[in-house]
Structure formats: C-alpha cells, structure tokens
Amino acid sequence: MAFSYYNRLSAPAKRVYLASDAIREVALPGAELLRPLLPLLQEALLKDDHRAVSAAADALVLGITRLMRVPEVTVVVLAERPRRKGSELHGLYTVTPGRKPQIKVWMRTAALGRVVAFKTFLRTVLHEVLHHLDYAHYKFRDSFHTAGFYSRESSLVRQLMGEAKKPIAAIEP
C-alpha cells in the first residue's frame, strides 16, 4: 500500500517509489564486524561526549559504506535539533554536485535540549545512511519514504544490533 503522497508523483517517480517499496531488506555483509561500535556510540551518548559521538557515528557509517561497497559519506553530528513547523529535524542527507554526500544528525532534542536516546540516534543515523544507499547502491533517482524504505531501515537495525543471545547455563554432571 502506497503512502498518500504517491498519487501526486509523476509516472517516473511512481516507478522509483514502487521499486523502493519492493525491497524490504538490506543485505549488509559482515554486519557483525560493526557491532563493537554500538557500545561506543551508546556510551558516548550517555556521557554527552560530542566528540566521541561524532567519532563513533562516523566509524559506523564508514563501515557500512565499505561493507556495501558504495562511496563514502561525510557524517556531521550537531548539537540541538532544529525545529521545523512544529516538529524537530532528526537527520538530513544531502548531495551537492562535486562534493561528498553528507549526513547531518543531531544529538539533542530541540524541546528540552536532552541527549537523544541511543536507539533513536542509531535509527536516525541508519535512516540517513539508507537514503545514501538508495542512490549509491540501489541506483534510485530519488529516495522516497516508502514502507519498503522503513523495512530496510529496520533490517539494518536488526543486523547491527544482532540477536540477543542468552547465556548458556552450565550443566552440572
């Protein structure tokens, strides 16, 4: 089922939308190699350490682009989210001809200036990475927010977070 704005798209844009919607998973080879970065990112957010958050987010995105074999993207972590017409901007992916694509993410809420929760921040970073993958990996002419897009975002989260494994209980003789 297409989102409501689908009906306002041109015929070529509708084809891109439907192609995007049809892809539900991102095959991230070697996702487990990036998992050690997640506790670093989480700890940096908990400590409100902008420099460490920037370094961890940059390393994560660099790792994803290398594993996916797509061009690198610059990651910029900014302080407080800007407000836009009653909402907050969480992240932004931009492409400027002749420059490396850029992902901007904010680590503080606009309303209260609090550090964003780890999983929210991670999802925002991955959301913006997915826009990059739409252009660089899938070769779409545009990157639409489709159900497939959000499913791909969730697939990245699952692959990076890994399955929660329970410790194996010791068996007594």
mmCIF file of C-alpha atoms in Angstrom:
data_model
loop_
_atom_site.group_PDB
_atom_site.id
_atom_site.type_symbol
_atom_site.label_atom_id
_atom_site.label_comp_id
_atom_site.label_asym_id
_atom_site.label_seq_id
_atom_site.Cartn_x
_atom_site.Cartn_y
_atom_site.Cartn_z
ATOM 1 C CA MET A 1 0.000 0.000 0.000
ATOM 2 C CA ALA A 2 1.448 3.335 -1.059
ATOM 3 C CA PHE A 3 1.564 6.384 1.197
ATOM 4 C CA SER A 4 -0.843 9.209 0.334
ATOM 5 C CA TYR A 5 1.712 11.367 -1.481
ATOM 6 C CA TYR A 6 2.191 8.581 -4.063
ATOM 7 C CA ASN A 7 -0.794 9.875 -6.086
ATOM 8 C CA ARG A 8 0.917 13.253 -6.554
ATOM 9 C CA LEU A 9 4.090 11.737 -8.054
ATOM 10 C CA SER A 10 4.953 11.752 -11.749
ATOM 11 C CA ALA A 11 4.907 8.422 -13.597
ATOM 12 C CA PRO A 12 8.733 8.043 -13.450
ATOM 13 C CA ALA A 13 8.727 8.886 -9.729
ATOM 14 C CA LYS A 14 5.972 6.321 -9.136
ATOM 15 C CA ARG A 15 8.196 3.667 -10.738
ATOM 16 C CA VAL A 16 11.033 4.601 -8.361
ATOM 17 C CA TYR A 17 8.624 4.595 -5.421
ATOM 18 C CA LEU A 18 7.348 1.114 -6.285
ATOM 19 C CA ALA A 19 10.886 -0.229 -6.847
ATOM 20 C CA SER A 20 11.907 1.144 -3.443
ATOM 21 C CA ASP A 21 8.813 -0.248 -1.792
ATOM 22 C CA ALA A 22 9.534 -3.728 -3.163
ATOM 23 C CA ILE A 23 12.923 -4.007 -1.428
ATOM 24 C CA ARG A 24 12.377 -4.951 2.214
ATOM 25 C CA GLU A 25 15.861 -5.962 3.410
ATOM 26 C CA VAL A 26 19.404 -4.632 3.123
ATOM 27 C CA ALA A 27 21.967 -7.388 2.745
ATOM 28 C CA LEU A 28 24.789 -5.989 4.891
ATOM 29 C CA PRO A 29 27.669 -8.453 4.599
ATOM 30 C CA GLY A 30 29.789 -8.630 7.741
ATOM 31 C CA ALA A 31 27.371 -6.610 9.886
ATOM 32 C CA GLU A 32 28.829 -8.336 12.957
ATOM 33 C CA LEU A 33 32.128 -6.519 12.305
ATOM 34 C CA LEU A 34 30.422 -3.222 13.115
ATOM 35 C CA ARG A 35 28.698 -4.347 16.323
ATOM 36 C CA PRO A 36 31.614 -3.338 18.606
ATOM 37 C CA LEU A 37 30.974 0.273 17.564
ATOM 38 C CA LEU A 38 27.476 0.300 19.057
ATOM 39 C CA PRO A 39 28.512 0.213 22.743
ATOM 40 C CA LEU A 40 30.995 3.009 21.987
ATOM 41 C CA LEU A 41 28.226 5.096 20.470
ATOM 42 C CA GLN A 42 25.860 4.315 23.331
ATOM 43 C CA GLU A 43 28.459 5.199 25.979
ATOM 44 C CA ALA A 44 29.361 8.429 24.189
ATOM 45 C CA LEU A 45 25.707 9.481 24.159
ATOM 46 C CA LEU A 46 25.307 8.596 27.833
ATOM 47 C CA LYS A 47 28.347 10.730 28.662
ATOM 48 C CA ASP A 48 27.106 13.549 26.397
ATOM 49 C CA ASP A 49 30.513 13.448 24.676
ATOM 50 C CA HIS A 50 30.039 15.173 21.320
ATOM 51 C CA ARG A 51 33.491 14.294 20.033
ATOM 52 C CA ALA A 52 33.086 10.595 20.874
ATOM 53 C CA VAL A 53 29.554 10.502 19.404
ATOM 54 C CA SER A 54 30.897 12.032 16.200
ATOM 55 C CA ALA A 55 33.777 9.553 16.007
ATOM 56 C CA ALA A 56 31.564 6.521 16.666
ATOM 57 C CA ALA A 57 28.851 7.632 14.201
ATOM 58 C CA ASP A 58 31.472 8.360 11.557
ATOM 59 C CA ALA A 59 33.138 4.964 12.077
ATOM 60 C CA LEU A 60 29.780 3.188 11.854
ATOM 61 C CA VAL A 61 28.773 4.923 8.631
ATOM 62 C CA LEU A 62 32.230 4.435 7.121
ATOM 63 C CA GLY A 63 31.996 0.736 7.971
ATOM 64 C CA ILE A 64 28.579 0.412 6.349
ATOM 65 C CA THR A 65 29.672 2.189 3.171
ATOM 66 C CA ARG A 66 32.757 -0.008 2.907
ATOM 67 C CA LEU A 67 30.833 -3.227 3.535
ATOM 68 C CA MET A 68 28.240 -2.184 0.959
ATOM 69 C CA ARG A 69 30.986 -1.030 -1.439
ATOM 70 C CA VAL A 70 29.455 2.371 -2.043
ATOM 71 C CA PRO A 71 31.095 5.805 -1.963
ATOM 72 C CA GLU A 72 31.800 7.229 1.464
ATOM 73 C CA VAL A 73 29.656 9.905 3.024
ATOM 74 C CA THR A 74 30.611 12.665 5.450
ATOM 75 C CA VAL A 75 28.927 12.479 8.861
ATOM 76 C CA VAL A 76 28.335 15.666 10.827
ATOM 77 C CA VAL A 77 26.965 15.409 14.364
ATOM 78 C CA LEU A 78 25.419 18.657 15.545
ATOM 79 C CA ALA A 79 24.123 19.704 18.942
ATOM 80 C CA GLU A 80 20.466 20.668 19.248
ATOM 81 C CA ARG A 81 17.871 19.653 16.666
ATOM 82 C CA PRO A 82 16.351 22.488 14.657
ATOM 83 C CA ARG A 83 12.604 22.939 14.736
ATOM 84 C CA ARG A 84 10.571 22.880 11.543
ATOM 85 C CA LYS A 85 6.912 23.896 11.634
ATOM 86 C CA GLY A 86 6.102 22.308 14.977
ATOM 87 C CA SER A 87 8.413 19.308 14.575
ATOM 88 C CA GLU A 88 12.074 18.566 15.067
ATOM 89 C CA LEU A 89 14.520 17.638 12.333
ATOM 90 C CA HIS A 90 16.347 14.455 13.400
ATOM 91 C CA GLY A 91 18.679 13.962 10.458
ATOM 92 C CA LEU A 92 19.361 15.175 6.956
ATOM 93 C CA TYR A 93 21.018 13.594 3.924
ATOM 94 C CA THR A 94 22.256 15.978 1.241
ATOM 95 C CA VAL A 95 24.043 15.600 -2.057
ATOM 96 C CA THR A 96 25.834 18.532 -3.645
ATOM 97 C CA PRO A 97 27.381 18.041 -7.101
ATOM 98 C CA GLY A 98 31.162 17.768 -6.891
ATOM 99 C CA ARG A 99 31.165 17.065 -3.140
ATOM 100 C CA LYS A 100 30.969 14.000 -0.960
ATOM 101 C CA PRO A 101 27.369 13.317 0.193
ATOM 102 C CA GLN A 102 26.687 14.436 3.755
ATOM 103 C CA ILE A 103 24.668 13.098 6.659
ATOM 104 C CA LYS A 104 23.767 15.510 9.442
ATOM 105 C CA VAL A 105 22.351 14.201 12.710
ATOM 106 C CA TRP A 106 21.566 15.999 15.920
ATOM 107 C CA MET A 107 22.283 14.562 19.349
ATOM 108 C CA ARG A 108 19.985 16.776 21.455
ATOM 109 C CA THR A 109 16.241 17.340 21.357
ATOM 110 C CA ALA A 110 15.018 20.822 20.428
ATOM 111 C CA ALA A 111 12.298 20.973 23.063
ATOM 112 C CA LEU A 112 14.336 20.157 26.172
ATOM 113 C CA GLY A 113 17.918 20.037 24.918
ATOM 114 C CA ARG A 114 18.346 16.478 26.216
ATOM 115 C CA VAL A 115 20.672 13.950 24.647
ATOM 116 C CA VAL A 116 18.762 11.658 22.309
ATOM 117 C CA ALA A 117 18.296 8.037 23.370
ATOM 118 C CA PHE A 118 20.789 5.603 21.858
ATOM 119 C CA LYS A 119 18.336 3.590 19.752
ATOM 120 C CA THR A 120 16.670 6.766 18.459
ATOM 121 C CA PHE A 121 20.048 8.189 17.471
ATOM 122 C CA LEU A 122 21.098 4.910 15.849
ATOM 123 C CA ARG A 123 17.855 4.691 13.859
ATOM 124 C CA THR A 124 18.312 8.292 12.705
ATOM 125 C CA VAL A 125 21.859 7.610 11.506
ATOM 126 C CA LEU A 126 20.742 4.437 9.720
ATOM 127 C CA HIS A 127 17.752 6.234 8.200
ATOM 128 C CA GLU A 128 20.094 8.770 6.617
ATOM 129 C CA VAL A 129 22.520 6.018 5.537
ATOM 130 C CA LEU A 130 19.598 4.344 3.810
ATOM 131 C CA HIS A 131 18.960 7.487 1.764
ATOM 132 C CA HIS A 132 22.598 7.230 0.662
ATOM 133 C CA LEU A 133 22.168 3.552 -0.190
ATOM 134 C CA ASP A 134 19.048 4.337 -2.210
ATOM 135 C CA TYR A 135 21.171 6.475 -4.518
ATOM 136 C CA ALA A 136 24.577 4.778 -4.353
ATOM 137 C CA HIS A 137 23.644 1.081 -4.022
ATOM 138 C CA TYR A 138 20.135 0.702 -5.435
ATOM 139 C CA LYS A 139 20.710 3.454 -8.030
ATOM 140 C CA PHE A 140 17.312 5.062 -7.478
ATOM 141 C CA ARG A 141 16.794 8.544 -8.954
ATOM 142 C CA ASP A 142 15.118 9.570 -5.711
ATOM 143 C CA SER A 143 14.838 8.266 -2.167
ATOM 144 C CA PHE A 144 11.233 8.060 -1.029
ATOM 145 C CA HIS A 145 9.897 7.201 2.399
ATOM 146 C CA THR A 146 8.077 4.015 1.453
ATOM 147 C CA ALA A 147 7.057 1.044 3.569
ATOM 148 C CA GLY A 148 9.983 -0.762 1.938
ATOM 149 C CA PHE A 149 12.328 2.053 2.990
ATOM 150 C CA TYR A 150 11.271 1.734 6.632
ATOM 151 C CA SER A 151 11.526 -2.046 6.416
ATOM 152 C CA ARG A 152 15.092 -1.719 5.091
ATOM 153 C CA GLU A 153 15.884 0.671 7.944
ATOM 154 C CA SER A 154 14.637 -1.918 10.440
ATOM 155 C CA SER A 155 16.642 -4.643 8.712
ATOM 156 C CA LEU A 156 19.818 -2.595 9.208
ATOM 157 C CA VAL A 157 18.990 -2.103 12.881
ATOM 158 C CA ARG A 158 18.400 -5.847 13.366
ATOM 159 C CA GLN A 159 21.615 -6.806 11.616
ATOM 160 C CA LEU A 160 23.704 -4.328 13.590
ATOM 161 C CA MET A 161 22.082 -4.991 16.950
ATOM 162 C CA GLY A 162 22.324 -8.745 16.415
ATOM 163 C CA GLU A 163 20.161 -11.303 18.105
ATOM 164 C CA ALA A 164 20.102 -11.114 21.867
ATOM 165 C CA LYS A 165 21.764 -14.302 22.978
ATOM 166 C CA LYS A 166 21.033 -15.836 26.338
ATOM 167 C CA PRO A 167 23.979 -17.215 28.238
ATOM 168 C CA ILE A 168 24.159 -20.971 28.126
ATOM 169 C CA ALA A 169 23.528 -22.379 31.569
ATOM 170 C CA ALA A 170 26.223 -24.639 32.938
ATOM 171 C CA ILE A 171 25.178 -28.250 33.004
ATOM 172 C CA GLU A 172 26.115 -29.991 36.194
ATOM 173 C CA PRO A 173 27.419 -33.535 35.997
#
